[in-house]
Structure formats: C-alpha cells, structure tokens
Amino acid sequence: MSDSVNHSRRSFLEKSAVVGAITIAPGILLHQVANAKPDDQAVSDSVRWGMLINTNNCEQGCTDCIDACNTEHGLVGNDRPKSDTQYIRKVTLRDKMTGHELSLPLMCQHCETAPCVDVCPTGASFKRKDGIALVDKHICIGCRYCMMACPFKARSFVHEEVKNQTLSAPRGKGTVESCTMCVHRVDKDQIPACVEACGKGKHDAMMFGDLNDPNSTISKELEKHGGKQIRADLQLNTAVRYQGL
Amino acid sequence: MKKIEYTAIKGNSLAYYSLLAGLGLVILIGLLAVWYMEHNGHYVTGMTNQIVWGVPHVFAVFLIVAASGALNVASIASVFKKEDYEPLARLSGLLAIALLAGGLVVLLLDLGRPDRLIVAMTYYNFKSIFAWNIILYTGFFAIVGVYIWFMMDHSMYKFKKQAGFAAFIWRLTLTTGTGSIFGFLVARSAYDAALMAPMFIIMSFSFGLAIFLLVLMASYNWTGRELGDEVVSRLRNLLGVFVASVLYFVIVYHLTNLYITEHHGVEKFILMEGGQFTKVFWIGQIILGGLVPLALIYAPGVRNCRKTLAVICTLITIGGLSTMYTIIIGGQAYPMEIFPGYEVSSPFFDGVVSDYTPSMYEIALGLGGIAISLVIVAFVIKVLPFLPTSLADKESVNS
Amino acid sequence: MTNRFLRITFLLAGLALLFPVTGSAETPLPTIHEPEGEGVKCVEPEDVMRRNHMNFILHQRDETMHEGIRTSKYSFAECINCHVEPDENGNIAGVDTKDHFCNGCHEYAAVTIDCFECHADRPQKFIDRGGKSASLQDELHQTLAADEDMGGELK
Ligand code: SF4
Ligand code: SF4
C-alpha cells in the first residue's frame, strides 16, 4: 500500500469519523472504508510485523512511548517498581570503551524462535501467524517459566489485583503479560501506541511495518541503513531492530 | 534367603498423634500463607519481576530432586541386586512418592493461578520441558506405585525386578528433566551449562539418601524397633561417597565456568561478590552441606553414633536447600547480559544486581511441603506394612 | 485396623454427600436485566443463549486471541456493552454483586466466572480513568489525528 493512498484514506477517515462513525466500533468502521484485514479473516504469515528503532533519534529522558503504552493498556502501577508491570522501558547504555551514551526503548522483541513460547507448559505463550508474540491469559497458569526464559526481561507478572481494565487490554492478577505490539490496534490497521506517540512527539525514533513486504517503508529503511538485533548471538530473529547500536 | 517380615506400625501412642498434629499445624500454616499470597497477589512475597522464582521453588525443586534420590535404596536392591538393601526397598519407594508429592504441592500452590490446575493438565505444549516434567512426575507416581505393589503382593512378586528397573530408569529421566528446566534457560549465564543435568542426578542421590536415613532412624527409634548398625553404617558409607561426588561435581562445574569467558561475571558473583548468595554458597552449600558432613562421616570417633548421623543428614538437607537457593535465586539476581559491552541502566533494574528477601509466607509454604511429605509417610506406614519388623544385625536374628 | 480405616472412609464420604443438599433451600431466582430500546435483540434466541453462551464466547475467545478474528457477533465486549447498564441513579452494579447481569445467574447456579479476573465488568464508557477518557470514540479520534500527524509511516 503506497503512502499517498494511505494519506488520503486517513484524511477521509477523519472527516467521516466525525460525521457518521460515532456509534460504530472502530474496527467495523475501518473495515468498511479502508482496505484493512476484514474482521472475520484470520491473520496470515504473509505479513510479519516488526519495528525499527533509530537510537540516534531517541532522546534521553523522554518517556513518550512509555506513557502512551501505559495509557493504551491501562497499566497503572502501585508504586512498587519491583513488581509493577512494564511492557516497554527506556534503557540507557554507556559504551564501556568510548563512553558514548545512548538511550533506547526496550520491549518484547517478538522473537521468531521465541524462548518464551518454547518453554511455556500450557501453550499460553504463543506466536500469531503474523509474528506477534502474545500470552493467552485464558490458559496462563502463572508459572513464570517464560519470564525465566525471555532474554530481554520483557515480561511482567501481574502481582496484584487489577480493576477497570481497558477494553483492548484485559489483564488480571496471577498471569504473565508483555508488549502485545498493540495487536488490537494492528488488527484495526493502526500502528502501535508507542510508535504513534514517538512520531507525535516529533522524535521519529520508531517505525512500524511489515518486514515481509519488500516495499514497506520499514523494509526499505532496513535495506538501506540496516538494523541490528539485540542478542543476535541467540539467533532469535527478533522483529524489533535497532539502528545506532 | 530369609523371609523378611513387615508390619504396620501401631501408631496409637500420644507421641504419634502429636507428631501428626505438629505436622498438620505446619501444613495448616502453609495453607494459610498460600491463601494470603493468592488473595493479595504475589507482591506480598519477596518475589518480583526480577526474581520471578523464589523460596517456594527452592523447596519444591529440592523435594523433587530428593524424591528421585530417595528411591536409590530400592534401586540398589532390585537393579543392582544387593540383597542387604532389600528390606528397605518399600520405605524407599514410599518416601520417594511422598517427597515428590510434597514438592509438587509447593510448586502448584505458588502458581499465579493454582485454580487452573485443570488447564495445566489438559493443555500441553510438547516443546516445553516443563510440560514433559508434568508427565514425568505423574509417571513417577504410577511406576513407583506399581513397583511398591509388586513388592507387597506375592502374586506379582515375580515382576518386581522389571518394575524396579523401570522405576530406576524413570527416576534418572525425571532428575535429568528437572535439571534441564534450568539448562534450557539460554539467556541466563548462570544456567547455561551442560553439566546441570548430571549434577542434579548426583545431588539427588545425596539429598534423597540423607532424608531417607533421617526417616528410617526416626521411625525405628520412635517405634522401638530394632535397627542394626550394619544397615546403618552401610548407608552411611554410601552417603559419604555421594557427598564427596557432589562436592567434586560442584568444583568441576565452577571450574568449567571459569574457563568460559562469558561466564566469568556470574562466577565472580556467586563465588566472591554476591553478598547473601556468596555467603549461602560458601557457608550453606560448601561448608555446612559438604565439608562438615564429609568430615563427620569419616571421623573415627563417631562411627556408630546415630545422633551424629542425624546431624550429618540434617546438614546435608540444609546444604541441599542452600544449593537450590544459590542456583535458583542467585542465578536470577545476577543481571542479565542484554547488551554485552555496555554499561546499562534503566528504571527497570537493568544492569543492577537484584536483591531478594524471602517473605515468611514463602517459607511457610515450603515448610508446609516438607510437612506434607512427612505426614504421608507417617500415615502410610501406619495403615500398610512398609517397615520390616526388625532390621537388627544378622547374627542377632538367626532364630 | 483395616476395618477402622474403612469406617472412617465411609463416614467421610457420607459427610461429603450431605453438603450439596444443605444450603439449597431458599435462594431467590435471579432477576435478569433485559436491555431496553426498540428492536434491540440478542444475537441468538434467549434459550439458545442461556444454554450455549459459554460456548459462543469460548469459541470467539480462541479465534480472537490466536487468529485475530474480531467479529462482533459473539464478542464478549458486546455482551457487556448491551447487558451492563447503569441504574436510574447512574450507578453500575459491579460483578461482585447480584445485580450484575452475569453474576446474578452465576451466583444462583453457583458457577464461578473467570472472565472478570481480567476483563472489565462494565462498558468502557463507564470506567473512570482519572480524566483520561478511554471511550471508543475518543480513542478513534486520537488515533486518527495522530496517524495524520505521522504523515504515512503506516506500512
Ligand atoms: S522478547 Fe521475550 S517475551 Fe518477547 S518473544 Fe522474545 S522471549 Fe518472548
Ligand atoms: S507464566 Fe503463563 S505464559 Fe508464562 S510460561 Fe507459565 S503458563 Fe506460559
């Protein structure tokens, strides 16, 4: 899908949304006007969703992506940083040799060969066909083996009761969770909340798109300037790539 | 071969009921702790998103490992055909089942959603070593159960050897499986070692035998049955070999790690700079759990002293728990190497050593698990003939 | 010895049998809140729903979770949207009360519901998020406005 088509579609959407879409659920609306995946169609492996993060643009101390994620998923802490949930965090790195400092957002890397999926006894940790790694909280027993296995500490265990969850991010005590790549938004043809917020704040450090489509912006950027995997030595073929590392 | 006579213990003394009541109380406290943890959520424990497995797992893994080791005596009798061990085989099987049950209860009750036991039993991910372990544990109950049945039922006695062999193979697999739970965690430098599984097997021998001896001596002492020095010293010598082998394995394990550059950090952490973990390693695992028992086993003056042996076995148990503590919790406390070559910091505790203080709830749950194992043994030897009426030395039972 | 053991077992079994019988006596039938409005109908006839609602949502749950199928017919969120409404005073009965549509029956039938361990028990528009509205419309508008700003990073 080319950018210009996208663009006009969106301006059209905005207008129509104001006029006639108030009472219709967004999924349905977008399905009708845009060419997104129809609601009744299963995701397929013809796409693989991924992200590219340009650490040069990532500002130290900025937490736009984190705030957006927390709002999107209704993640409210209990002032217990050790046990509160995090999906995305900002990490500051200092090169031991040169002293160069950089900052980057770190979240579930949506590994292709995901250790969390391999170890989960019930199959609650799974990968969607389009590459998004999720926890099916309906069958998660809270054993935390996936947390032990994840090489990025991407997962959190819900240590306390949760109330007033958002519609798109049900979450509750005793199960494990992590970044969902905003699967509920992606299914509606929207981009993840963090990427959106980063762009909105004019940082443009994050990009989202289909890694399988050679013509997508993200694939082209990766082809032109490259992007590294974190812990590439583990050969996980992560879906989140980094520039400037 | 002389026929061994087994009888159930009387179990109607005040002491017996006090024992049951005492253990029952420990279990009750454990259950209350579980209720509190599950009601509030795990934040009331010492466990966090950094230390995701805590003291309950220390106890659970210890009990599971010891369970397989407790079967040792029976295996020696049936697989290696040492007839002297034959009379102890029934108790050995029973203790194995009891310890495994205690360990599994702890593991289960620490889950975030213990109410989903059904899910755990019906949804299987066959790639998961954890799921395999569930099968291994269930199978262990079944096979050891059958083995005990064959030992006790005269009509099935002829198949006892096969059952014993199956149980022997199964339990080696089980311990390998338990060890592999950690071996599969490639991302954490502390666990990334091929030696993990064999080390768990040899540890199981030592922990299991220590608990077996404790239970054996207690039940014979408290029921006034005769327990000859011959049996005891044979087991004691065996224990010495096991403790020494565990020490040997631990040394080899750490030496290999020191040889691998990526593991220098975590080695330095456990051996020198790890604060409580370094202390638990040296004092608990090495000195109390290894060197002191070894010295006492081979000390000349106390050869036939049962009290010393009880102390030795208790020390080995403490050492075993310490070993699990350093492996399980120490291994998580050491910061994960996500960005090699960088100094890392974040509000989510990247690049820093995680601290851990066990809560009393976790400890109560763990002790509850041990109590469950002991109650099972105490109850079953009362209703079924598990203990030989006498284990006196040969000369004195020539009647 | 064995005899006494048997006796105790039977005694315990007998006690266990007694329990379901007690406690039934006088539980009043639950009142079921029918969504109001013209032409508002459930996705299936009432008796079908009564018997099969759990299968419908279970099926939909797996499809949505694992395959990203997000049709609204058997969507759990839609159940809540229709069936959980505020009373005259604008208050919503939470799922821990008898007046909640789901819990009224479930309490009567003594069937535990697991859904609300994770899902909100009321429509999103009734959730107070400390100023940050999470109603669907707002979400939509924000997203669209933001997408516009991005200038086509989407795919
Ligand atoms: S980053 Fe962690 S949670 Fe995400 S897919 Fe990989 S192993 Fe699983
Ligand atoms: S905590 Fe849940 S998702 Fe993680 S391994 Fe256990 S069952 Fe699977």
PDB file of N, CA, C and O in Angstrom, chain B residues 44-91:
ATOM      1  N   VAL B  44       3.095  -9.537  47.949  1.00  0.00           N
ATOM      2  CA  VAL B  44       3.377  -9.674  49.381  1.00  0.00           C
ATOM      3  C   VAL B  44       4.554 -10.620  49.630  1.00  0.00           C
ATOM      4  O   VAL B  44       5.019 -10.750  50.752  1.00  0.00           O
ATOM      5  N   THR B  45       5.025 -11.294  48.589  1.00  0.00           N
ATOM      6  CA  THR B  45       6.171 -12.174  48.767  1.00  0.00           C
ATOM      7  C   THR B  45       7.448 -11.408  48.442  1.00  0.00           C
ATOM      8  O   THR B  45       7.399 -10.228  48.083  1.00  0.00           O
ATOM      9  N   GLY B  46       8.566 -12.083  48.553  1.00  0.00           N
ATOM     10  CA  GLY B  46       9.826 -11.450  48.183  1.00  0.00           C
ATOM     11  C   GLY B  46      10.047 -11.484  46.681  1.00  0.00           C
ATOM     12  O   GLY B  46      10.973 -10.873  46.165  1.00  0.00           O
ATOM     13  N   MET B  47       9.171 -12.203  45.979  1.00  0.00           N
ATOM     14  CA  MET B  47       9.371 -12.353  44.542  1.00  0.00           C
ATOM     15  C   MET B  47       8.922 -11.099  43.793  1.00  0.00           C
ATOM     16  O   MET B  47       7.998 -10.415  44.210  1.00  0.00           O
ATOM     17  N   THR B  48       9.612 -10.814  42.700  1.00  0.00           N
ATOM     18  CA  THR B  48       9.346  -9.612  41.920  1.00  0.00           C
ATOM     19  C   THR B  48       9.425  -9.972  40.436  1.00  0.00           C
ATOM     20  O   THR B  48       9.539 -11.136  40.088  1.00  0.00           O
ATOM     21  N   ASN B  49       9.408  -8.949  39.609  1.00  0.00           N
ATOM     22  CA  ASN B  49       9.596  -9.201  38.184  1.00  0.00           C
ATOM     23  C   ASN B  49      11.060  -9.470  37.846  1.00  0.00           C
ATOM     24  O   ASN B  49      11.385  -9.830  36.729  1.00  0.00           O
ATOM     25  N   GLN B  50      11.946  -9.271  38.822  1.00  0.00           N
ATOM     26  CA  GLN B  50      13.356  -9.595  38.600  1.00  0.00           C
ATOM     27  C   GLN B  50      13.675 -10.980  39.144  1.00  0.00           C
ATOM     28  O   GLN B  50      14.306 -11.794  38.495  1.00  0.00           O
ATOM     29  N   ILE B  51      13.220 -11.247  40.364  1.00  0.00           N
ATOM     30  CA  ILE B  51      13.386 -12.574  40.951  1.00  0.00           C
ATOM     31  C   ILE B  51      12.024 -13.245  40.824  1.00  0.00           C
ATOM     32  O   ILE B  51      11.168 -13.105  41.702  1.00  0.00           O
ATOM     33  N   VAL B  52      11.810 -13.967  39.741  1.00  0.00           N
ATOM     34  CA  VAL B  52      10.462 -14.462  39.493  1.00  0.00           C
ATOM     35  C   VAL B  52      10.213 -15.803  40.184  1.00  0.00           C
ATOM     36  O   VAL B  52       9.078 -16.175  40.426  1.00  0.00           O
ATOM     37  N   TRP B  53      11.275 -16.523  40.438  1.00  0.00           N
ATOM     38  CA  TRP B  53      11.145 -17.758  41.205  1.00  0.00           C
ATOM     39  C   TRP B  53      11.865 -17.581  42.542  1.00  0.00           C
ATOM     40  O   TRP B  53      13.020 -17.198  42.583  1.00  0.00           O
ATOM     41  N   GLY B  54      11.174 -17.876  43.617  1.00  0.00           N
ATOM     42  CA  GLY B  54      11.748 -17.611  44.927  1.00  0.00           C
ATOM     43  C   GLY B  54      11.850 -18.852  45.793  1.00  0.00           C
ATOM     44  O   GLY B  54      12.044 -19.967  45.299  1.00  0.00           O
ATOM     45  N   VAL B  55      11.680 -18.635  47.078  1.00  0.00           N
ATOM     46  CA  VAL B  55      11.861 -19.719  48.038  1.00  0.00           C
ATOM     47  C   VAL B  55      10.929 -20.923  47.803  1.00  0.00           C
ATOM     48  O   VAL B  55      11.349 -22.060  47.985  1.00  0.00           O
ATOM     49  N   PRO B  56       9.680 -20.703  47.394  1.00  0.00           N
ATOM     50  CA  PRO B  56       8.855 -21.888  47.121  1.00  0.00           C
ATOM     51  C   PRO B  56       9.528 -22.815  46.111  1.00  0.00           C
ATOM     52  O   PRO B  56       9.485 -24.045  46.242  1.00  0.00           O
ATOM     53  N   HIS B  57      10.163 -22.230  45.096  1.00  0.00           N
ATOM     54  CA  HIS B  57      10.808 -23.052  44.079  1.00  0.00           C
ATOM     55  C   HIS B  57      12.046 -23.728  44.635  1.00  0.00           C
ATOM     56  O   HIS B  57      12.401 -24.826  44.223  1.00  0.00           O
ATOM     57  N   VAL B  58      12.711 -23.060  45.591  1.00  0.00           N
ATOM     58  CA  VAL B  58      13.862 -23.677  46.244  1.00  0.00           C
ATOM     59  C   VAL B  58      13.414 -24.970  46.932  1.00  0.00           C
ATOM     60  O   VAL B  58      13.997 -26.040  46.737  1.00  0.00           O
ATOM     61  N   PHE B  59      12.347 -24.870  47.704  1.00  0.00           N
ATOM     62  CA  PHE B  59      11.840 -26.046  48.407  1.00  0.00           C
ATOM     63  C   PHE B  59      11.315 -27.088  47.419  1.00  0.00           C
ATOM     64  O   PHE B  59      11.605 -28.275  47.554  1.00  0.00           O
ATOM     65  N   ALA B  60      10.543 -26.629  46.456  1.00  0.00           N
ATOM     66  CA  ALA B  60       9.918 -27.567  45.533  1.00  0.00           C
ATOM     67  C   ALA B  60      10.975 -28.350  44.763  1.00  0.00           C
ATOM     68  O   ALA B  60      10.922 -29.589  44.715  1.00  0.00           O
ATOM     69  N   VAL B  61      11.927 -27.657  44.191  1.00  0.00           N
ATOM     70  CA  VAL B  61      12.931 -28.358  43.401  1.00  0.00           C
ATOM     71  C   VAL B  61      13.752 -29.269  44.306  1.00  0.00           C
ATOM     72  O   VAL B  61      14.065 -30.403  43.946  1.00  0.00           O
ATOM     73  N   PHE B  62      14.060 -28.793  45.497  1.00  0.00           N
ATOM     74  CA  PHE B  62      14.801 -29.645  46.425  1.00  0.00           C
ATOM     75  C   PHE B  62      14.035 -30.946  46.701  1.00  0.00           C
ATOM     76  O   PHE B  62      14.596 -32.039  46.643  1.00  0.00           O
ATOM     77  N   LEU B  63      12.748 -30.818  46.998  1.00  0.00           N
ATOM     78  CA  LEU B  63      11.963 -32.013  47.316  1.00  0.00           C
ATOM     79  C   LEU B  63      11.857 -32.953  46.116  1.00  0.00           C
ATOM     80  O   LEU B  63      11.956 -34.179  46.264  1.00  0.00           O
ATOM     81  N   ILE B  64      11.684 -32.380  44.951  1.00  0.00           N
ATOM     82  CA  ILE B  64      11.548 -33.222  43.762  1.00  0.00           C
ATOM     83  C   ILE B  64      12.857 -33.962  43.487  1.00  0.00           C
ATOM     84  O   ILE B  64      12.871 -35.153  43.179  1.00  0.00           O
ATOM     85  N   VAL B  65      13.952 -33.224  43.618  1.00  0.00           N
ATOM     86  CA  VAL B  65      15.257 -33.851  43.408  1.00  0.00           C
ATOM     87  C   VAL B  65      15.484 -34.944  44.458  1.00  0.00           C
ATOM     88  O   VAL B  65      15.902 -36.058  44.145  1.00  0.00           O
ATOM     89  N   ALA B  66      15.164 -34.627  45.708  1.00  0.00           N
ATOM     90  CA  ALA B  66      15.364 -35.601  46.775  1.00  0.00           C
ATOM     91  C   ALA B  66      14.471 -36.817  46.576  1.00  0.00           C
ATOM     92  O   ALA B  66      14.850 -37.949  46.919  1.00  0.00           O
ATOM     93  N   ALA B  67      13.290 -36.605  46.007  1.00  0.00           N
ATOM     94  CA  ALA B  67      12.366 -37.716  45.788  1.00  0.00           C
ATOM     95  C   ALA B  67      13.022 -38.792  44.944  1.00  0.00           C
ATOM     96  O   ALA B  67      12.994 -39.984  45.276  1.00  0.00           O
ATOM     97  N   SER B  68      13.615 -38.344  43.859  1.00  0.00           N
ATOM     98  CA  SER B  68      14.228 -39.328  42.988  1.00  0.00           C
ATOM     99  C   SER B  68      15.389 -40.020  43.693  1.00  0.00           C
ATOM    100  O   SER B  68      15.608 -41.221  43.530  1.00  0.00           O
ATOM    101  N   GLY B  69      16.107 -39.265  44.533  1.00  0.00           N
ATOM    102  CA  GLY B  69      17.216 -39.875  45.250  1.00  0.00           C
ATOM    103  C   GLY B  69      16.760 -40.847  46.319  1.00  0.00           C
ATOM    104  O   GLY B  69      17.437 -41.836  46.610  1.00  0.00           O
ATOM    105  N   ALA B  70      15.584 -40.586  46.874  1.00  0.00           N
ATOM    106  CA  ALA B  70      15.095 -41.458  47.936  1.00  0.00           C
ATOM    107  C   ALA B  70      14.816 -42.859  47.408  1.00  0.00           C
ATOM    108  O   ALA B  70      14.779 -43.830  48.144  1.00  0.00           O
ATOM    109  N   LEU B  71      14.610 -42.947  46.110  1.00  0.00           N
ATOM    110  CA  LEU B  71      14.334 -44.249  45.512  1.00  0.00           C
ATOM    111  C   LEU B  71      15.605 -45.076  45.354  1.00  0.00           C
ATOM    112  O   LEU B  71      15.570 -46.266  45.027  1.00  0.00           O
ATOM    113  N   ASN B  72      16.727 -44.426  45.619  1.00  0.00           N
ATOM    114  CA  ASN B  72      18.012 -45.060  45.438  1.00  0.00           C
ATOM    115  C   ASN B  72      18.138 -46.423  46.085  1.00  0.00           C
ATOM    116  O   ASN B  72      18.598 -47.382  45.481  1.00  0.00           O
ATOM    117  N   VAL B  73      17.714 -46.469  47.346  1.00  0.00           N
ATOM    118  CA  VAL B  73      17.888 -47.691  48.116  1.00  0.00           C
ATOM    119  C   VAL B  73      17.159 -48.853  47.444  1.00  0.00           C
ATOM    120  O   VAL B  73      17.704 -49.948  47.285  1.00  0.00           O
ATOM    121  N   ALA B  74      15.951 -48.575  46.997  1.00  0.00           N
ATOM    122  CA  ALA B  74      15.195 -49.609  46.311  1.00  0.00           C
ATOM    123  C   ALA B  74      15.894 -50.022  45.024  1.00  0.00           C
ATOM    124  O   ALA B  74      15.976 -51.215  44.700  1.00  0.00           O
ATOM    125  N   SER B  75      16.428 -49.056  44.306  1.00  0.00           N
ATOM    126  CA  SER B  75      17.112 -49.377  43.060  1.00  0.00           C
ATOM    127  C   SER B  75      18.329 -50.257  43.320  1.00  0.00           C
ATOM    128  O   SER B  75      18.589 -51.202  42.583  1.00  0.00           O
ATOM    129  N   ILE B  76      19.067 -49.921  44.356  1.00  0.00           N
ATOM    130  CA  ILE B  76      20.254 -50.712  44.652  1.00  0.00           C
ATOM    131  C   ILE B  76      19.846 -52.157  44.924  1.00  0.00           C
ATOM    132  O   ILE B  76      20.492 -53.097  44.466  1.00  0.00           O
ATOM    133  N   ALA B  77      18.730 -52.299  45.609  1.00  0.00           N
ATOM    134  CA  ALA B  77      18.279 -53.643  45.931  1.00  0.00           C
ATOM    135  C   ALA B  77      17.840 -54.397  44.679  1.00  0.00           C
ATOM    136  O   ALA B  77      18.264 -55.528  44.441  1.00  0.00           O
ATOM    137  N   SER B  78      16.996 -53.762  43.840  1.00  0.00           N
ATOM    138  CA  SER B  78      16.419 -54.538  42.749  1.00  0.00           C
ATOM    139  C   SER B  78      17.267 -54.508  41.492  1.00  0.00           C
ATOM    140  O   SER B  78      17.421 -55.520  40.818  1.00  0.00           O
ATOM    141  N   VAL B  79      17.837 -53.362  41.183  1.00  0.00           N
ATOM    142  CA  VAL B  79      18.585 -53.286  39.932  1.00  0.00           C
ATOM    143  C   VAL B  79      20.002 -53.819  40.112  1.00  0.00           C
ATOM    144  O   VAL B  79      20.512 -54.564  39.280  1.00  0.00           O
ATOM    145  N   PHE B  80      20.621 -53.441  41.210  1.00  0.00           N
ATOM    146  CA  PHE B  80      21.995 -53.888  41.409  1.00  0.00           C
ATOM    147  C   PHE B  80      22.093 -55.119  42.300  1.00  0.00           C
ATOM    148  O   PHE B  80      23.171 -55.528  42.707  1.00  0.00           O
ATOM    149  N   LYS B  81      20.925 -55.681  42.611  1.00  0.00           N
ATOM    150  CA  LYS B  81      20.820 -56.981  43.279  1.00  0.00           C
ATOM    151  C   LYS B  81      21.613 -57.071  44.577  1.00  0.00           C
ATOM    152  O   LYS B  81      22.252 -58.059  44.873  1.00  0.00           O
ATOM    153  N   LYS B  82      21.588 -56.012  45.327  1.00  0.00           N
ATOM    154  CA  LYS B  82      22.227 -56.078  46.635  1.00  0.00           C
ATOM    155  C   LYS B  82      21.150 -56.440  47.652  1.00  0.00           C
ATOM    156  O   LYS B  82      20.329 -55.605  48.024  1.00  0.00           O
ATOM    157  N   GLU B  83      21.166 -57.692  48.082  1.00  0.00           N
ATOM    158  CA  GLU B  83      20.062 -58.166  48.903  1.00  0.00           C
ATOM    159  C   GLU B  83      19.962 -57.482  50.259  1.00  0.00           C
ATOM    160  O   GLU B  83      18.885 -57.393  50.831  1.00  0.00           O
ATOM    161  N   ASP B  84      21.083 -56.987  50.715  1.00  0.00           N
ATOM    162  CA  ASP B  84      21.047 -56.348  52.025  1.00  0.00           C
ATOM    163  C   ASP B  84      20.121 -55.141  52.053  1.00  0.00           C
ATOM    164  O   ASP B  84      19.634 -54.735  53.092  1.00  0.00           O
ATOM    165  N   TYR B  85      19.916 -54.561  50.892  1.00  0.00           N
ATOM    166  CA  TYR B  85      19.082 -53.369  50.843  1.00  0.00           C
ATOM    167  C   TYR B  85      17.610 -53.709  50.680  1.00  0.00           C
ATOM    168  O   TYR B  85      16.750 -52.855  50.817  1.00  0.00           O
ATOM    169  N   GLU B  86      17.363 -54.979  50.360  1.00  0.00           N
ATOM    170  CA  GLU B  86      16.002 -55.411  50.063  1.00  0.00           C
ATOM    171  C   GLU B  86      14.965 -54.969  51.112  1.00  0.00           C
ATOM    172  O   GLU B  86      13.913 -54.441  50.756  1.00  0.00           O
ATOM    173  N   PRO B  87      15.215 -55.183  52.384  1.00  0.00           N
ATOM    174  CA  PRO B  87      14.188 -54.852  53.377  1.00  0.00           C
ATOM    175  C   PRO B  87      13.811 -53.371  53.390  1.00  0.00           C
ATOM    176  O   PRO B  87      12.747 -52.997  53.868  1.00  0.00           O
ATOM    177  N   LEU B  88      14.703 -52.522  52.851  1.00  0.00           N
ATOM    178  CA  LEU B  88      14.439 -51.081  52.911  1.00  0.00           C
ATOM    179  C   LEU B  88      13.709 -50.572  51.680  1.00  0.00           C
ATOM    180  O   LEU B  88      13.326 -49.401  51.610  1.00  0.00           O
ATOM    181  N   ALA B  89      13.524 -51.468  50.716  1.00  0.00           N
ATOM    182  CA  ALA B  89      13.033 -51.013  49.411  1.00  0.00           C
ATOM    183  C   ALA B  89      11.645 -50.387  49.506  1.00  0.00           C
ATOM    184  O   ALA B  89      11.358 -49.374  48.870  1.00  0.00           O
ATOM    185  N   ARG B  90      10.764 -50.992  50.306  1.00  0.00           N
ATOM    186  CA  ARG B  90       9.398 -50.459  50.380  1.00  0.00           C
ATOM    187  C   ARG B  90       9.391 -49.028  50.894  1.00  0.00           C
ATOM    188  O   ARG B  90       8.764 -48.143  50.318  1.00  0.00           O
ATOM    189  N   LEU B  91      10.104 -48.818  51.998  1.00  0.00           N
ATOM    190  CA  LEU B  91      10.137 -47.472  52.572  1.00  0.00           C
ATOM    191  C   LEU B  91      10.740 -46.483  51.574  1.00  0.00           C
ATOM    192  O   LEU B  91      10.274 -45.351  51.424  1.00  0.00           O
TER     193      LEU B  91
END
